[in-house]
Backbone as ProteinMPNN parsed JSONL, in Angstrom:
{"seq_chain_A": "XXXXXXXXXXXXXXXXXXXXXXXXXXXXXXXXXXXXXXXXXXXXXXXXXXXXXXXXXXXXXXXXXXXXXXXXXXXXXX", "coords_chain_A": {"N_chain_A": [[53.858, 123.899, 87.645], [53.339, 125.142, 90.064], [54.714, 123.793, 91.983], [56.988, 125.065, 91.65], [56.575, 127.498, 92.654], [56.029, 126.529, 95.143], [58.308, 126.49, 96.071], [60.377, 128.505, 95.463], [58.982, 130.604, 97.529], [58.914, 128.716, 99.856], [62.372, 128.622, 99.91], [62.838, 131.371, 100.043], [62.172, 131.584, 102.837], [58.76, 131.431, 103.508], [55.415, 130.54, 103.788], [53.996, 128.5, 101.394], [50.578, 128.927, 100.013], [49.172, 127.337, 98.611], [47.258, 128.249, 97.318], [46.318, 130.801, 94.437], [47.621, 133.184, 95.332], [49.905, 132.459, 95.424], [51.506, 132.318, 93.13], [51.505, 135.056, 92.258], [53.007, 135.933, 94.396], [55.615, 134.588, 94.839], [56.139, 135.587, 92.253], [57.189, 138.336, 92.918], [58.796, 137.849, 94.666], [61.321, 136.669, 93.338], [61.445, 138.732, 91.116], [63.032, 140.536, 92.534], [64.664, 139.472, 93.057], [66.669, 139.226, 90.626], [68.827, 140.337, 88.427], [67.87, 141.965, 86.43], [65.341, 142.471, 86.611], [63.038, 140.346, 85.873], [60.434, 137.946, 86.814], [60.746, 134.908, 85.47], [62.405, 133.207, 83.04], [60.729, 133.672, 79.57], [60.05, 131.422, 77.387], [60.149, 132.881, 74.412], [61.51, 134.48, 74.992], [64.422, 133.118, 74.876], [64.592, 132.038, 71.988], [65.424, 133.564, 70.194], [68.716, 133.712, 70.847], [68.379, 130.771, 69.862], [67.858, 130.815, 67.604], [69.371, 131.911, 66.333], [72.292, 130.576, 66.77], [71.479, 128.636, 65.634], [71.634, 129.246, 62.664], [73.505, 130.663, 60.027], [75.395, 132.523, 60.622], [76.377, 131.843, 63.115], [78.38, 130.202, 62.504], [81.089, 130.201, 62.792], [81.262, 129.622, 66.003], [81.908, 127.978, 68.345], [82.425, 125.436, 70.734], [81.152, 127.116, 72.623], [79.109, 128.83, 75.56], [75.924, 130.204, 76.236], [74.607, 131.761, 78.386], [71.132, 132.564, 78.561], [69.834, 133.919, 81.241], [68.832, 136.136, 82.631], [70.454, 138.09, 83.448], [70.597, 136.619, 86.009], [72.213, 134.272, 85.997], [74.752, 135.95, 86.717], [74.98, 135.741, 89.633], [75.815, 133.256, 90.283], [78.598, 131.485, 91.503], [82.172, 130.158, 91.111]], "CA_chain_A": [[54.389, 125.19, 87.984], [52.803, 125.243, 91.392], [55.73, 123.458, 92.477], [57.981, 125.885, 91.526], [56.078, 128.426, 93.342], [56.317, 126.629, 95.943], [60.022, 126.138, 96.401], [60.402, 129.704, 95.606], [58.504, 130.546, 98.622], [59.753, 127.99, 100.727], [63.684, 129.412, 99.814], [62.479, 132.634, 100.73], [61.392, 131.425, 104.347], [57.981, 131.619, 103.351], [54.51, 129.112, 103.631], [52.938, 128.601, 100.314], [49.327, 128.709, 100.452], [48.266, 126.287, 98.161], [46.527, 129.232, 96.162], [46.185, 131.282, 93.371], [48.717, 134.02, 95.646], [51.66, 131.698, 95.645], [52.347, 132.781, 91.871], [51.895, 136.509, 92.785], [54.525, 135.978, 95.813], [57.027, 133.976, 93.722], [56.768, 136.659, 91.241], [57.329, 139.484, 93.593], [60.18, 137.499, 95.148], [62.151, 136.372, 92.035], [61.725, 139.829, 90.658], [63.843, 141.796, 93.22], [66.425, 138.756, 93.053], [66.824, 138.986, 89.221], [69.311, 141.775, 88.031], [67.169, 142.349, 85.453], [64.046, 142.319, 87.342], [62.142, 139.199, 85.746], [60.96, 136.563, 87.302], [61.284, 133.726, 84.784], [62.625, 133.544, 81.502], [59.659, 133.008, 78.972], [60.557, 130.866, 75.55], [59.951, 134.302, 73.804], [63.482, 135.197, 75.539], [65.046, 132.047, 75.326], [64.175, 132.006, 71.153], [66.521, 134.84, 69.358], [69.578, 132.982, 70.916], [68.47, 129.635, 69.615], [68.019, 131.231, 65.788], [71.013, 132.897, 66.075], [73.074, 129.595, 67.225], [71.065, 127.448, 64.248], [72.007, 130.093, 61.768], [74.759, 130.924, 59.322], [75.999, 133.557, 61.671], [77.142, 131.266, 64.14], [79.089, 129.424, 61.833], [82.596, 129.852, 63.733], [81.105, 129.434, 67.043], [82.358, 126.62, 68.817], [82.984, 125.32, 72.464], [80.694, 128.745, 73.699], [77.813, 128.517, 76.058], [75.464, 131.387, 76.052], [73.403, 131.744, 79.499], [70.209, 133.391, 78.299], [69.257, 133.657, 82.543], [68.372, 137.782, 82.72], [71.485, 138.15, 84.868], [70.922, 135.426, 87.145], [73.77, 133.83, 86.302], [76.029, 136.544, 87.283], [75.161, 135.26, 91.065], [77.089, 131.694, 90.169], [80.201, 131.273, 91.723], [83.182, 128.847, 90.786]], "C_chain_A": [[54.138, 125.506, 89.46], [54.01, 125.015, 92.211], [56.705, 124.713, 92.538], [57.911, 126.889, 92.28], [56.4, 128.259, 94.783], [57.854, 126.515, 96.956], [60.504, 127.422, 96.559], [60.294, 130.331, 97.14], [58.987, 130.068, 99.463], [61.122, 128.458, 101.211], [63.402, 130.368, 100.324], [62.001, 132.417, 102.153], [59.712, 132.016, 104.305], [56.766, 130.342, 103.299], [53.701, 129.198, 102.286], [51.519, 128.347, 100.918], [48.133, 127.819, 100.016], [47.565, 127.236, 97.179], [46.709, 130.039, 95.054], [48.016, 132.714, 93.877], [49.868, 133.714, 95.957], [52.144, 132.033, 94.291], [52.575, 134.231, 91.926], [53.366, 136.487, 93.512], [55.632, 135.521, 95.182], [57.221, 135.192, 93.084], [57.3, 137.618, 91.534], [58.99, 138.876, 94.108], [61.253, 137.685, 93.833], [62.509, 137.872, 91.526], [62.882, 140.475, 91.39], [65.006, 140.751, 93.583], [67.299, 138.295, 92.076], [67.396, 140.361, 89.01], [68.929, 142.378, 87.242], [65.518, 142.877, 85.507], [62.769, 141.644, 86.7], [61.945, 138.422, 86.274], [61.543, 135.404, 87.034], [61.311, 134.132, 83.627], [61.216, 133.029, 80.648], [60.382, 132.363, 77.591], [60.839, 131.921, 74.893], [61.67, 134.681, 73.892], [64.362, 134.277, 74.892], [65.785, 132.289, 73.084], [65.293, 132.242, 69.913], [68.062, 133.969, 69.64], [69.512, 131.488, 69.938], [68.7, 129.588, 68.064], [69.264, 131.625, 65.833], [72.108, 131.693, 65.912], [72.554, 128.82, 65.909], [71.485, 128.637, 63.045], [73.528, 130.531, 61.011], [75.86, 132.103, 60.022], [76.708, 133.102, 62.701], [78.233, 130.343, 63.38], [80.612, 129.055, 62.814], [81.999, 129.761, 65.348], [81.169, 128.499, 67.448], [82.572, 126.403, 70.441], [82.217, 126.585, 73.487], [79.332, 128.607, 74.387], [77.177, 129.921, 76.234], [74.371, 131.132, 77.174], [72.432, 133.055, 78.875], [69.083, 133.421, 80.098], [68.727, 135.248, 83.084], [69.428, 138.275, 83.896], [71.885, 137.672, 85.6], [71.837, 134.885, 87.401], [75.021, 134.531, 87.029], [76.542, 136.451, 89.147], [76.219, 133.866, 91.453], [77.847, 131.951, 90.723], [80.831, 130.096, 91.341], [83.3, 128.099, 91.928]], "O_chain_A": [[54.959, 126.262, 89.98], [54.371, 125.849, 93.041], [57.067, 125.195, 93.611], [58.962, 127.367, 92.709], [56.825, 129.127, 95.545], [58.152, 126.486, 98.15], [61.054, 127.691, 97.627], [61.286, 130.527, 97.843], [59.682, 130.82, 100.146], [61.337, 128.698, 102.399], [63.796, 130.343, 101.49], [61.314, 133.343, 102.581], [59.423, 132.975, 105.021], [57.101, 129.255, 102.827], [52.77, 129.999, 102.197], [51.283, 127.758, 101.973], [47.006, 127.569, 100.443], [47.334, 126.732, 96.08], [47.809, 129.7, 94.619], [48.991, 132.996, 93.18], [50.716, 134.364, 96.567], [53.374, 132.049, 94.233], [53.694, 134.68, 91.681], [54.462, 136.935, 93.174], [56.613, 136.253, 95.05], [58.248, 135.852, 93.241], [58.022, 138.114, 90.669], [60.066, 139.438, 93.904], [61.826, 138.725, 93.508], [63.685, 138.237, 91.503], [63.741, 140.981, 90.667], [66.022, 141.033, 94.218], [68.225, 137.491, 92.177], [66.769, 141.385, 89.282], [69.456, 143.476, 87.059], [64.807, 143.459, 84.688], [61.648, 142.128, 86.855], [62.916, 137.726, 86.571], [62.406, 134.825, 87.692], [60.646, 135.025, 83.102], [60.645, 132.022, 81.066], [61.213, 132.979, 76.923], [62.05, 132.008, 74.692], [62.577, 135.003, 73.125], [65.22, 134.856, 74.224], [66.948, 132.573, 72.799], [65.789, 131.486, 69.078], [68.597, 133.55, 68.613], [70.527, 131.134, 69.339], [69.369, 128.788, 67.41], [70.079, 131.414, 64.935], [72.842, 131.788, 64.928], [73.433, 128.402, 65.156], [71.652, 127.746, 62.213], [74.551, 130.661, 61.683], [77.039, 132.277, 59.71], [77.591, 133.782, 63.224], [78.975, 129.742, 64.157], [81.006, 128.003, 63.318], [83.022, 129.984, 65.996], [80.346, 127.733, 66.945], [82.878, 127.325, 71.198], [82.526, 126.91, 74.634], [78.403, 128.237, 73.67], [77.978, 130.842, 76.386], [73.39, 130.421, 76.958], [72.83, 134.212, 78.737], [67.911, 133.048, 80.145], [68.152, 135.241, 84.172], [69.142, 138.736, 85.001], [73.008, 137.797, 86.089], [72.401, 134.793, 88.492], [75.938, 134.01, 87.664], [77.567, 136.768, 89.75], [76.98, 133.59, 92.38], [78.07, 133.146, 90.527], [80.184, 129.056, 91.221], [83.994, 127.083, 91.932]]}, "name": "protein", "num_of_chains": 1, "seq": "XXXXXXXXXXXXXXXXXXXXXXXXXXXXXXXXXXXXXXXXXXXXXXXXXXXXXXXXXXXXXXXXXXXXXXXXXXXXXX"}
């Protein structure tokens, strides 16, 4: 995860520090570039979609992708 922190950081024109306040700073970043204002999705999130999709409820669902990204996605472009 460190990594991640530090890429974060990095993207942001920022020096990781190697420390414990590179997950703070990521988090602070990410937050205010998430329309939702999370940083990362946790499993927890991810979860409800995945029951839902294995479940008799999805039955006719076919060909559909479901971004569970807290908004993020809506930055994508084609």
């Amino acid at each position: 995860m460190r990594r991640r922190y530090a890429q974060v950081l990095q993207d942001a024109g920022k020096r990781p520090a190697g420390s414990s306040t590179d997950e703070e700073e990521a988090r602070k970043i990410l937050t205010t570039k998430t329309p939702l204002g999370v940083p990362w999705i946790d499993p927890a999130d991810v979860a409800p979609v995945v029951v839902f999709l294995a479940s008799d409820a999805a039955r006719m669902v076919s060909g559909a992708t479901y971004d569970v990204t807290a908004g993020d996605s809506a930055r994508n472009t084609a």
